Short mmCIF file of C-alpha atoms in Angstrom, two decimals:
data_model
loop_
_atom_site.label_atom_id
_atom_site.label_comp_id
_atom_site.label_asym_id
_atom_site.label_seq_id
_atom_site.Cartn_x
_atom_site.Cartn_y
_atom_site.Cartn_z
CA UNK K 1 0.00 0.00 0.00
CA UNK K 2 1.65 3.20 -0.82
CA UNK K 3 1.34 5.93 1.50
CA UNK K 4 2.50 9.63 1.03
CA UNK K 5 4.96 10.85 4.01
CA UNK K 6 3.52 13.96 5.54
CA UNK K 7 3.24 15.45 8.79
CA UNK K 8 0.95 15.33 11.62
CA UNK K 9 0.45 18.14 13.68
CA UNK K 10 -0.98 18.08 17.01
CA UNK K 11 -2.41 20.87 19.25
CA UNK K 12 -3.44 21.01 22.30
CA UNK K 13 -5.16 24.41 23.53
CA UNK K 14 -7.82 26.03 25.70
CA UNK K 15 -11.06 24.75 24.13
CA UNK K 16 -12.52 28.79 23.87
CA UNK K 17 -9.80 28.84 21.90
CA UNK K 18 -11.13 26.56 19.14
CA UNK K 19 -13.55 28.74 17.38
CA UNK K 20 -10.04 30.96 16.74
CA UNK K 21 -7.80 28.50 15.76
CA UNK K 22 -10.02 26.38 13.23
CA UNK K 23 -10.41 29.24 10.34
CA UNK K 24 -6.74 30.10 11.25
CA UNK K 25 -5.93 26.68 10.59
CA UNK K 26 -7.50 26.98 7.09
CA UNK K 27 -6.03 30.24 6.20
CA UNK K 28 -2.31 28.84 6.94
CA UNK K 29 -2.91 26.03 4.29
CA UNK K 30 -4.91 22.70 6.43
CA UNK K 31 -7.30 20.74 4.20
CA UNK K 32 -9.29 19.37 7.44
CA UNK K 33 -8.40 18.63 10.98
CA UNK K 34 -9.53 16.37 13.73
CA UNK K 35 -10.57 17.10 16.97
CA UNK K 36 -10.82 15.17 20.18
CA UNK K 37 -11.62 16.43 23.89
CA UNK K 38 -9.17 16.56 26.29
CA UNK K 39 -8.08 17.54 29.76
CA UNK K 40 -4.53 18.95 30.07
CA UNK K 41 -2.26 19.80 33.22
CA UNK K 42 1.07 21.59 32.70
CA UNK K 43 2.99 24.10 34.65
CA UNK K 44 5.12 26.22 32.72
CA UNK K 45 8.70 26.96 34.03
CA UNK K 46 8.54 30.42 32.15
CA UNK K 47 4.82 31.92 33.07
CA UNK K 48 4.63 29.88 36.23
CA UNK K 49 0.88 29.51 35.09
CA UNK K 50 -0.94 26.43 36.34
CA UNK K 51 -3.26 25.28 33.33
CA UNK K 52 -6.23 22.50 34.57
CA UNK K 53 -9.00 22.27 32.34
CA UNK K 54 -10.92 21.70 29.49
CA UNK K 55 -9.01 21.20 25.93
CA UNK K 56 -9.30 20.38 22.68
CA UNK K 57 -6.62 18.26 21.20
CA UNK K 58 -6.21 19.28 17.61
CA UNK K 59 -5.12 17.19 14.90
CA UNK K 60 -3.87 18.49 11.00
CA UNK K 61 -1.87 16.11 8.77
CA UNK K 62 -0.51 18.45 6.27
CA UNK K 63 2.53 19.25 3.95
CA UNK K 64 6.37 20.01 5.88
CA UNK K 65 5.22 23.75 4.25
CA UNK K 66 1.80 23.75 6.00
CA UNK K 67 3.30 22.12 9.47
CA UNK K 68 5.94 24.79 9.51
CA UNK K 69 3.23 28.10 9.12
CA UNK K 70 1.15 26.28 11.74
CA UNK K 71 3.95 25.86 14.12
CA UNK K 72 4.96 29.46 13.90
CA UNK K 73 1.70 31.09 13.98
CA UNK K 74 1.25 29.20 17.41
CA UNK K 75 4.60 30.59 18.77
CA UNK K 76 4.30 33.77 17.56
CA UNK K 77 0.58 34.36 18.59
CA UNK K 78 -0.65 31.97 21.75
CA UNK K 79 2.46 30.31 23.45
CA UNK K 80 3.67 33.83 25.23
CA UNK K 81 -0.22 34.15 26.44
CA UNK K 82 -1.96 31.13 26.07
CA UNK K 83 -0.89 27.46 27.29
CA UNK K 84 -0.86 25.73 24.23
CA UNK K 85 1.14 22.39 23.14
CA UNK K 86 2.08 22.18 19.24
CA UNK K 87 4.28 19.49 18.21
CA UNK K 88 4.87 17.18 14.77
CA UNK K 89 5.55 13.96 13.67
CA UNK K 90 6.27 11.94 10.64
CA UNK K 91 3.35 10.10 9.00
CA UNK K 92 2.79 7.76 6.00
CA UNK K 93 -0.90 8.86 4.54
CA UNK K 94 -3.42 6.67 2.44
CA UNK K 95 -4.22 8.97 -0.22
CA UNK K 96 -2.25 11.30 1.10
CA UNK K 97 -2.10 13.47 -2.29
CA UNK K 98 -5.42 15.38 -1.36
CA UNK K 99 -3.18 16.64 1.68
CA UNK K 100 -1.04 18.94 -0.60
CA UNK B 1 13.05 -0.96 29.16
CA UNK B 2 13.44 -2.86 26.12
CA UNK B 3 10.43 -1.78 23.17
CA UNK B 4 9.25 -3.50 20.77
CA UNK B 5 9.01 -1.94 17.50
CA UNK B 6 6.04 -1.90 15.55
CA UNK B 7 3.08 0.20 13.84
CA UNK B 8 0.75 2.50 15.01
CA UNK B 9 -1.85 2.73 12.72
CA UNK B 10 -4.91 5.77 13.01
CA UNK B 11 -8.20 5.76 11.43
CA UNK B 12 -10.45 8.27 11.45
CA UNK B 13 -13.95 7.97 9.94
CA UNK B 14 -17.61 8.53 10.90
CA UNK B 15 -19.31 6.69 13.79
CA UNK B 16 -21.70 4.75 12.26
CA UNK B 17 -18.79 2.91 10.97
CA UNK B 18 -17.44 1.80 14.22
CA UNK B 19 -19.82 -1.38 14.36
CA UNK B 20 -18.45 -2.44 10.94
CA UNK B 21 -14.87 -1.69 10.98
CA UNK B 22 -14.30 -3.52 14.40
CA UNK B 23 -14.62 -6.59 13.66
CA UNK B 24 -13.03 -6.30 10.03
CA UNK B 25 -10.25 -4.97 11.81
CA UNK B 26 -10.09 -8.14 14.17
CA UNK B 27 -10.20 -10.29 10.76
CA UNK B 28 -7.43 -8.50 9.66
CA UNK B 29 -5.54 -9.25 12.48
CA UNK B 30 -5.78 -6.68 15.12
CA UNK B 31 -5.17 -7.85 18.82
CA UNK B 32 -6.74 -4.92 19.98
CA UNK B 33 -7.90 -1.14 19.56
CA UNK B 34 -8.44 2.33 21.31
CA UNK B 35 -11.31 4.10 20.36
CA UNK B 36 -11.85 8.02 21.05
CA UNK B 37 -14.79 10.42 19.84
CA UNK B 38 -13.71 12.69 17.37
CA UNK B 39 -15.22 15.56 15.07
CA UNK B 40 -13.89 15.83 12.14
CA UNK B 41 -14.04 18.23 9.15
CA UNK B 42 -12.51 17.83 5.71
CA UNK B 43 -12.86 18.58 2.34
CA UNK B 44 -12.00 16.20 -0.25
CA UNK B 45 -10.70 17.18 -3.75
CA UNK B 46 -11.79 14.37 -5.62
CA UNK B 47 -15.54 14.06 -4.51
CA UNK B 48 -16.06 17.68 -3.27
CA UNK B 49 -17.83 16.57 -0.22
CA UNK B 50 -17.56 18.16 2.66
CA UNK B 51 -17.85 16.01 6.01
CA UNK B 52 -18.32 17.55 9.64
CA UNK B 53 -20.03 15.82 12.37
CA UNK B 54 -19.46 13.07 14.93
CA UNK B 55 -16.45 10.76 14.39
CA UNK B 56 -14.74 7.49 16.17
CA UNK B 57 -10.91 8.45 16.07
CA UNK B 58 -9.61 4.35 16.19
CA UNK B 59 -5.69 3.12 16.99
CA UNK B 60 -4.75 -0.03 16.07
CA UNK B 61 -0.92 -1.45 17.74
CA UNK B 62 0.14 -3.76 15.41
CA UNK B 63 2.60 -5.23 13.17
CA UNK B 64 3.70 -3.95 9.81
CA UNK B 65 1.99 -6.46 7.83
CA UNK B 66 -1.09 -6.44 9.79
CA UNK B 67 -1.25 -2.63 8.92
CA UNK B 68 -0.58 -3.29 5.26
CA UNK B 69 -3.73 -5.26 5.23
CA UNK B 70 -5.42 -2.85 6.95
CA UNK B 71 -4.38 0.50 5.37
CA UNK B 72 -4.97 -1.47 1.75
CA UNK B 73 -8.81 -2.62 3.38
CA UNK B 74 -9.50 1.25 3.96
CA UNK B 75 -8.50 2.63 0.70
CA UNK B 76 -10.35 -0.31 -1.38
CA UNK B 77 -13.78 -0.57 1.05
CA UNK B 78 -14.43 3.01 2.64
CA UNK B 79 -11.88 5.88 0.65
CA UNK B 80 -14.42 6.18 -2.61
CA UNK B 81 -17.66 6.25 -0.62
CA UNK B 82 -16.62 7.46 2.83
CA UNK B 83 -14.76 10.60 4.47
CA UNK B 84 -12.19 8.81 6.48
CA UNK B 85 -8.36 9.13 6.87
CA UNK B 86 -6.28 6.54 7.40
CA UNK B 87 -2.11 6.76 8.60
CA UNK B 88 0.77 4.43 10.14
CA UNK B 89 3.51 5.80 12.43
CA UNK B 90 6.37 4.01 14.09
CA UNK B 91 6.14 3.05 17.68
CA UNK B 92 8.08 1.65 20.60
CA UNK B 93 5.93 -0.83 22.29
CA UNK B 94 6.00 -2.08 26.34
CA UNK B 95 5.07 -5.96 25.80
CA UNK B 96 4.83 -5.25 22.24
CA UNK B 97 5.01 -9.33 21.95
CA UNK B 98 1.41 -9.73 22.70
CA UNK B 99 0.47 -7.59 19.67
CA UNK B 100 1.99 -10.17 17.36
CA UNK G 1 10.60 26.68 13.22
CA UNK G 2 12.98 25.51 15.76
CA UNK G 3 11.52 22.23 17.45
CA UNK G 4 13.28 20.17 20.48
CA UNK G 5 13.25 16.65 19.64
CA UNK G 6 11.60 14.85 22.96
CA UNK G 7 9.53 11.84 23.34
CA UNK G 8 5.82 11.39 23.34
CA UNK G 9 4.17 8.52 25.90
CA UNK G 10 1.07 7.40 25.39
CA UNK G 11 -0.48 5.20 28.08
CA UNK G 12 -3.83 3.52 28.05
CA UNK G 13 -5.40 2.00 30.78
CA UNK G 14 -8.67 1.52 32.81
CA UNK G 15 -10.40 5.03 34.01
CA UNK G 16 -10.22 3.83 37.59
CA UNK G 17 -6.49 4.25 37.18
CA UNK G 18 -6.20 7.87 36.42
CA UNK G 19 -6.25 9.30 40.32
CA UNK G 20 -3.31 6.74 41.15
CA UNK G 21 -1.26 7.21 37.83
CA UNK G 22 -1.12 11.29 37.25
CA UNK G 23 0.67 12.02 40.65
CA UNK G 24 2.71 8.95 39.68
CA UNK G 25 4.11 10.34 36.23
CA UNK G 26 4.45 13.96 38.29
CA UNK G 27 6.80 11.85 40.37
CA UNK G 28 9.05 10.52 37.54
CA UNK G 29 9.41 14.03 36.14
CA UNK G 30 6.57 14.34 33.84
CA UNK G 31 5.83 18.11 33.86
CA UNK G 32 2.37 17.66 32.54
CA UNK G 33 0.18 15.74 30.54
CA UNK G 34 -2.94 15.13 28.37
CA UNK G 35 -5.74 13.21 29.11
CA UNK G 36 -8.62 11.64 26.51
CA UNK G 37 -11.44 9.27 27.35
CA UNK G 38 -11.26 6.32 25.40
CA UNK G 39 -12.77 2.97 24.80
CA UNK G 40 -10.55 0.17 24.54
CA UNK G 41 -10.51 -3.63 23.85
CA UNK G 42 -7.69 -5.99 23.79
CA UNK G 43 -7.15 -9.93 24.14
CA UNK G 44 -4.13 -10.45 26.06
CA UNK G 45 -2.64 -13.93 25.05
CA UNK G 46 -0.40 -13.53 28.22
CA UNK G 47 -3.45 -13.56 30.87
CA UNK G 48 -6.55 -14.78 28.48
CA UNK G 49 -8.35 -11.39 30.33
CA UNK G 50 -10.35 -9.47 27.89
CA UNK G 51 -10.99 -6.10 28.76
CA UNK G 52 -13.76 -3.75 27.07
CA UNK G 53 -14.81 -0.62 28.89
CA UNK G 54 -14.02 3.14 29.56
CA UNK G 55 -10.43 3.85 29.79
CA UNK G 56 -8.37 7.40 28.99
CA UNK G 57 -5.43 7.97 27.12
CA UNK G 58 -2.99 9.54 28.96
CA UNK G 59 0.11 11.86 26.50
CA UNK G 60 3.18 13.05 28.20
CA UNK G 61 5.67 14.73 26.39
CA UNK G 62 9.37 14.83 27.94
CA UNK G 63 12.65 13.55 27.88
CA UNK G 64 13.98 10.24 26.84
CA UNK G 65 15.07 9.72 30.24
CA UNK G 66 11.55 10.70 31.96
CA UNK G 67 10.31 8.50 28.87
CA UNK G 68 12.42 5.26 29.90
CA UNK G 69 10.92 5.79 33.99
CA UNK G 70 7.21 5.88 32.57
CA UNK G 71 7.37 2.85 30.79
CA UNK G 72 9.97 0.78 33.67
CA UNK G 73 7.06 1.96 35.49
CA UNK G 74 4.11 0.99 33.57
CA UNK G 75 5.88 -2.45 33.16
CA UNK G 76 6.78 -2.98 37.08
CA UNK G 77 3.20 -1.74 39.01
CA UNK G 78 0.67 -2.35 36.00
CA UNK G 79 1.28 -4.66 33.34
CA UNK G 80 0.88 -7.64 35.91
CA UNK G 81 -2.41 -6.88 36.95
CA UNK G 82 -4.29 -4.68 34.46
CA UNK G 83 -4.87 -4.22 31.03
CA UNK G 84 -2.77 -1.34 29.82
CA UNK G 85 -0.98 -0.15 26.60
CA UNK G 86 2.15 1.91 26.64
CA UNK G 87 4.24 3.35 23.66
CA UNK G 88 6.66 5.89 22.71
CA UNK G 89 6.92 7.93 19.91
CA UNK G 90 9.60 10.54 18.31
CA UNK G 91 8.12 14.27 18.48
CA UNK G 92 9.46 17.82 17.55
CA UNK G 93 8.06 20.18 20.15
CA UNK G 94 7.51 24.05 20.04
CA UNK G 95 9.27 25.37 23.03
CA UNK G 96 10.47 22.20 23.98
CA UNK G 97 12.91 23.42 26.68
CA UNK G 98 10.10 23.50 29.37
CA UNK G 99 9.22 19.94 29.19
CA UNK G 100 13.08 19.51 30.20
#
């Protein structure tokens, strides 16, 4: 089965945040997402900001191109205010040509 | 802690296919799966449909050629009729024997 | 984008387990974590238990090091006596300095 290697991009952010990030998402280049509730509990070293609450875990499998504009648009406008997790990781895609 | 490598493989596709898939996956060889809920939204270039709603987001631990078969069952049973996406990752597994 | 390479744990396991197991990973240096409900179902061929029923998924993002203490620990207090799943992944991380 040949699968297209891509990238998978996961979020994980306040969940009032959604209704921000989702058309955001679009505009940087995502062709669909998925979303999943969570609960998250971090404490960041920098902000000393305890985060407990609801989340949404947000999923985009995308080009290396698309990954890279979403990472940076969540650096440069929710990690100094916001907790927010972004991170990326390698995936083979079925059909992954409609990704692009 | 020794891991075991093997395949992580993700499907996402509407929840009225969960009853279905389930036990095709267990035909294709699946020890076991984790199931979350999911909403999904994505548009597809080659049908133009768009598909938001309710989803099952399902993970299947298993080895490489058990995700071959399933990865190729997705793309020739649900990819031309269904909104669904379908990737593998690599993963380090604790016990990963049992999965074989 | 400038990403930290860390590891991503995922653990699965029976709901009931959550109170115990979140102070736990605090303990081995986890500095937070993300939590999903889940359904699972998986025949172990060690134990012949089955095990169907509401569980979480439980993501920790940290060091390798924090990584191998999770999953010595899942294998010495857990794997005995309950169903669980436990796997490691490679991740690139935004900010991944405060998960050090």
């Amino acid at each position: 089965m040949r699968t297209v290697p891509l990238k998978l991009v996961t979020l994980v952010a306040e969940t009032v945040l959604e209704a921000q990030l989702v058309p955001e998402l679009r505009e940087l280049g995502a062709r669909g997402y998925t979303i999943t509730p969570a609960r998250g509990d971090g404490s960041s070293g920098v902000h000393a900001i305890d985060w407990e609450g609801q989340s949404v875990r947000i999923e985009v499998i995308c080009t290396p191109e698309v990954a890279e504009r979403i990472l940076e648009h969540m650096w440069s406008e929710y990690f100094e205010h916001y907790q927010a997790i972004a991170y990326v990781q390698d995936v083979g895609v079925v059909r992954g040509e409609k990704y692009g």
